[in-house]
Amino acid sequence: MNQDHISLLSRFDREMREHAHPDDPGVHVERTADVVRQIGAPDDWNGVVWSAPDLDAVRADAAIAEQVEHFTALGHDEFEWKLYGHDRPADLGRRLRAAGFVAEEPETLLVAPVAELPTDAELPGGVRLRTVTDASDVELMVRAHEQAFGSDGSRLRRQVLARLAEAPDNFVGVLAMVGDEPVSSARMELYPGTGFAGLWGGGTVEPWRGKGIYRALVAFRARIAAESGFRYLQVDASDLSRPILLRLGFQKLSTTTPYVYRRPS
C-alpha cells in the first residue's frame, strides 16, 4: 500500500468510523475507550463501526464481551461488528467467532476521488434516471430492489421514508425507469462534516443488466456529490460490482466483513 493509500485509509477511519455520525434518523452513536457503536431500534442497523487500533488480545476479548453484554441488555437479539481487514489485533475475526459471532460475506472497501470519476454515462435506449422525491417513488425503489436482489424491501422502505422526511439534504435516491416501470435503483448518503459520500444499492433487474445502467447510476451520483462539495465516494463493494467500480477509477483500501451476533434461543 503506497503512502497515498495509507493517508486516505487513515482519513476514512478517522472521519467515517472513529468520528462516525448516526446513519439513520432515530439512532445515536456511543463512544467508549475501545469502540464506537451505533444504537437504534431493533429494525435499525445496530453494531460496532470502529475499534481502537491499539487493541491487544486482552483488551479485544474484553471489548467483545462488553458489546455482547451491552447490546443484549438493551434487548437486541442481533447486532453486527463491522470488521475491516486492517483492524487489530490481526486475529480479531477469530476472537469474534469464538465469542459466538458469525462472519457473513466480505466486501471490498473502495474509494475514489470525485473529481476523477466520470459524471456522464450513456444509457440504453428508453431508460431515464430521476431522483426519488416522495412516497410513491419510494415504492418504485423498493420494487426495483426486491426484483434485483430477491430480498424483502421493508427495511429499505422504512429507511428511505425516514430519510426523505427527516434528513432529505443528506440523502439521494435514484431510479432508472423504462416508461412507468423501475428497472434499477440506487442510493447515496452524504455525510456532513466529512469529505465522503457513500454509494449504496445499485441493483438492476435481470433483463436490464450488462447494459451500462449501473455505471450511469454511479456517474449520476458522482455529479451530485461533486456539486455538493464532497471529495470522495466510498463503496462497500460486492464481488459483482467491484470490477465495474475498479474500471471506473475506484481503488481498494481494505476489506470489510460483517460479524453478526445473534442471541442464542
XYZ file of C-alpha atoms in Angstrom:
265
model
C 0.000 0.000 0.000
C 1.544 3.328 -1.052
C 1.574 6.493 1.026
C -1.475 7.966 -0.702
C -3.476 4.852 0.124
C -2.303 4.900 3.731
C -3.258 8.550 4.095
C -6.688 8.035 2.529
C -7.394 4.967 4.658
C -6.392 6.909 7.760
C -8.771 9.700 6.792
C -11.582 7.212 6.180
C -11.025 5.551 9.559
C -10.979 8.892 11.339
C -13.929 10.597 9.645
C -16.232 7.688 8.887
C -15.555 5.321 11.759
C -13.882 6.867 14.814
C -15.963 10.053 14.471
C -18.979 8.343 12.937
C -22.331 10.106 12.829
C -25.674 8.278 13.040
C -26.568 6.863 9.629
C -30.335 6.973 10.130
C -32.806 9.246 11.893
C -33.667 7.919 15.335
C -30.327 6.227 16.029
C -27.372 7.503 18.040
C -23.642 6.850 18.295
C -21.888 5.905 21.520
C -18.136 6.037 22.167
C -16.144 4.041 24.671
C -12.384 3.803 25.132
C -12.144 0.875 22.707
C -15.126 1.009 20.321
C -17.610 3.275 18.579
C -21.060 1.751 18.203
C -24.427 2.710 16.762
C -27.604 2.084 18.739
C -31.155 2.222 17.452
C -34.401 0.293 17.463
C -34.320 -3.433 16.638
C -35.157 -2.698 12.971
C -32.265 -0.224 12.645
C -28.649 -1.142 11.971
C -27.038 -1.783 15.355
C -23.373 -2.521 15.770
C -19.723 -1.621 16.173
C -18.257 0.617 13.456
C -14.754 1.242 14.886
C -12.356 -0.363 17.317
C -9.181 1.145 18.715
C -6.135 0.455 16.520
C -4.013 -0.418 19.573
C -6.274 -3.203 20.855
C -4.255 -6.089 22.208
C -5.532 -9.608 22.837
C -6.740 -8.981 26.388
C -8.483 -5.698 25.605
C -10.032 -7.160 22.443
C -11.632 -10.043 24.312
C -12.896 -7.673 26.998
C -14.318 -5.277 24.394
C -16.106 -8.115 22.583
C -17.654 -9.385 25.814
C -18.722 -5.863 26.773
C -20.523 -5.344 23.439
C -22.408 -8.624 23.762
C -23.495 -7.643 27.256
C -24.403 -4.095 26.237
C -26.494 -4.902 23.170
C -28.298 -7.848 24.706
C -29.083 -5.782 27.818
C -30.784 -3.289 25.509
C -32.959 -6.112 24.191
C -31.261 -6.554 20.825
C -31.338 -10.150 19.671
C -28.906 -9.323 16.862
C -26.135 -6.817 16.203
C -23.073 -6.533 13.991
C -19.376 -5.906 14.470
C -18.189 -4.338 11.211
C -14.636 -5.673 10.940
C -12.153 -4.178 8.479
C -9.192 -6.090 7.105
C -6.654 -3.745 8.716
C -8.228 -3.774 12.207
C -6.182 -5.021 15.136
C -5.334 -7.362 16.647
C -4.761 -9.375 13.489
C -6.837 -12.285 14.841
C -9.830 -10.148 15.838
C -12.066 -12.106 13.472
C -11.117 -15.372 15.167
C -11.842 -13.838 18.564
C -15.266 -12.672 17.386
C -16.100 -16.159 16.105
C -15.009 -17.647 19.440
C -17.463 -15.292 21.167
C -20.364 -16.515 19.038
C -20.289 -14.109 16.079
C -20.848 -15.454 12.563
C -18.947 -13.986 9.618
C -21.043 -13.066 6.585
C -19.812 -12.405 3.038
C -16.875 -9.972 2.942
C -16.956 -6.862 0.784
C -14.225 -4.610 -0.573
C -13.843 -1.059 0.683
C -13.421 1.068 -2.450
C -12.846 4.832 -2.553
C -12.438 7.265 -5.458
C -11.786 11.000 -5.691
C -14.989 12.520 -7.057
C -13.021 14.817 -9.362
C -11.537 11.804 -11.165
C -14.811 9.989 -11.829
C -16.960 10.250 -14.948
C -20.119 12.247 -14.294
C -21.873 11.329 -17.536
C -22.637 7.877 -18.888
C -24.640 6.678 -21.863
C -27.909 4.972 -21.019
C -29.568 2.286 -23.142
C -32.472 3.468 -25.257
C -35.688 4.051 -23.358
C -34.032 4.326 -19.917
C -34.053 7.560 -17.956
C -32.758 8.425 -14.483
C -34.544 10.537 -11.896
C -34.311 11.183 -8.192
C -36.629 9.851 -5.508
C -38.769 12.639 -4.062
C -41.897 11.171 -2.434
C -43.573 8.063 -1.062
C -44.696 6.816 -4.466
C -41.085 6.982 -5.669
C -40.032 5.015 -2.594
C -42.437 2.232 -3.591
C -40.838 2.135 -7.042
C -37.418 1.967 -5.418
C -38.488 -0.918 -3.193
C -39.977 -2.767 -6.178
C -36.721 -2.468 -8.140
C -34.706 -3.547 -5.098
C -36.817 -6.622 -4.445
C -36.711 -7.711 -8.082
C -32.976 -7.099 -8.388
C -31.852 -8.732 -5.149
C -34.688 -11.153 -4.421
C -34.960 -9.869 -0.856
C -37.623 -8.146 1.209
C -37.554 -4.350 0.905
C -39.393 -3.467 4.110
C -36.325 -2.119 5.864
C -35.329 -0.120 2.786
C -38.826 1.384 2.657
C -38.654 2.491 6.309
C -35.130 3.841 5.884
C -35.794 5.891 2.756
C -39.104 7.300 4.002
C -37.359 8.410 7.190
C -34.508 9.996 5.249
C -36.876 11.928 2.997
C -38.893 13.141 5.996
C -36.095 13.968 8.435
C -32.792 14.430 6.555
C -33.532 14.978 2.847
C -30.438 17.139 2.282
C -28.143 14.232 3.219
C -29.754 11.581 1.029
C -30.137 10.919 -2.690
C -32.297 8.152 -4.094
C -32.137 7.388 -7.818
C -34.465 5.421 -10.085
C -33.783 4.062 -13.560
C -37.125 3.985 -15.330
C -38.400 2.412 -18.552
C -41.765 4.011 -19.072
C -43.525 3.667 -15.735
C -41.511 0.613 -14.667
C -38.435 0.815 -12.390
C -35.572 -1.347 -13.670
C -32.839 -0.238 -11.243
C -32.386 1.869 -8.129
C -29.549 3.187 -6.007
C -28.871 5.454 -3.047
C -26.230 7.896 -1.888
C -25.609 9.061 1.668
C -23.949 12.460 2.108
C -22.031 12.566 5.388
C -21.864 16.163 6.687
C -18.585 17.165 8.291
C -16.621 14.618 6.257
C -15.155 14.515 2.772
C -17.073 11.338 1.949
C -20.344 10.361 0.326
C -21.364 6.701 0.298
C -22.874 4.735 -2.580
C -25.382 2.020 -1.696
C -27.693 -0.268 -3.624
C -27.288 -0.204 -7.364
C -29.406 -3.263 -8.090
C -30.695 -3.818 -11.635
C -33.415 -6.282 -12.636
C -32.178 -9.239 -14.657
C -33.260 -8.302 -18.216
C -31.503 -4.923 -17.974
C -28.156 -5.999 -16.567
C -24.984 -5.550 -18.579
C -26.308 -2.520 -20.453
C -24.479 0.249 -18.584
C -27.200 1.247 -16.116
C -25.012 0.591 -13.061
C -22.236 2.797 -14.462
C -24.774 5.508 -15.241
C -26.089 5.392 -11.680
C -22.548 5.864 -10.364
C -21.926 8.806 -12.700
C -25.261 10.411 -11.791
C -24.454 10.272 -8.079
C -20.848 11.372 -8.620
C -22.113 14.535 -10.280
C -24.397 15.298 -7.323
C -21.582 14.594 -4.845
C -19.279 16.971 -6.731
C -21.935 19.688 -6.791
C -22.430 19.193 -3.043
C -18.722 19.649 -2.307
C -17.731 16.096 -1.357
C -14.239 14.928 -2.291
C -14.605 11.144 -2.194
C -17.102 8.417 -2.977
C -16.989 5.278 -0.844
C -18.496 1.859 -1.589
C -18.634 -1.447 0.273
C -18.464 -3.411 -2.956
C -19.693 -6.922 -3.649
C -17.854 -9.286 -5.974
C -20.349 -8.333 -8.691
C -19.896 -4.552 -8.521
C -16.183 -4.419 -7.636
C -14.807 -4.981 -11.203
C -17.054 -2.259 -12.633
C -16.045 0.227 -9.949
C -12.342 -0.531 -10.345
C -12.632 0.172 -14.066
C -14.299 3.499 -13.263
C -11.353 4.584 -11.128
C -12.099 3.382 -7.602
C -9.218 1.979 -5.562
C -9.209 -0.742 -2.953
C -8.398 0.468 0.563
C -9.356 -2.560 2.656
C -11.977 -5.246 3.095
C -14.961 -5.239 5.411
C -16.732 -8.261 6.859
C -19.965 -8.230 8.872
C -19.619 -10.329 12.021
C -23.147 -10.884 13.329
C -24.051 -11.868 16.872
C -27.447 -13.482 17.385
C -28.661 -14.125 20.889
C -28.952 -17.893 21.481
C -32.584 -19.016 21.647
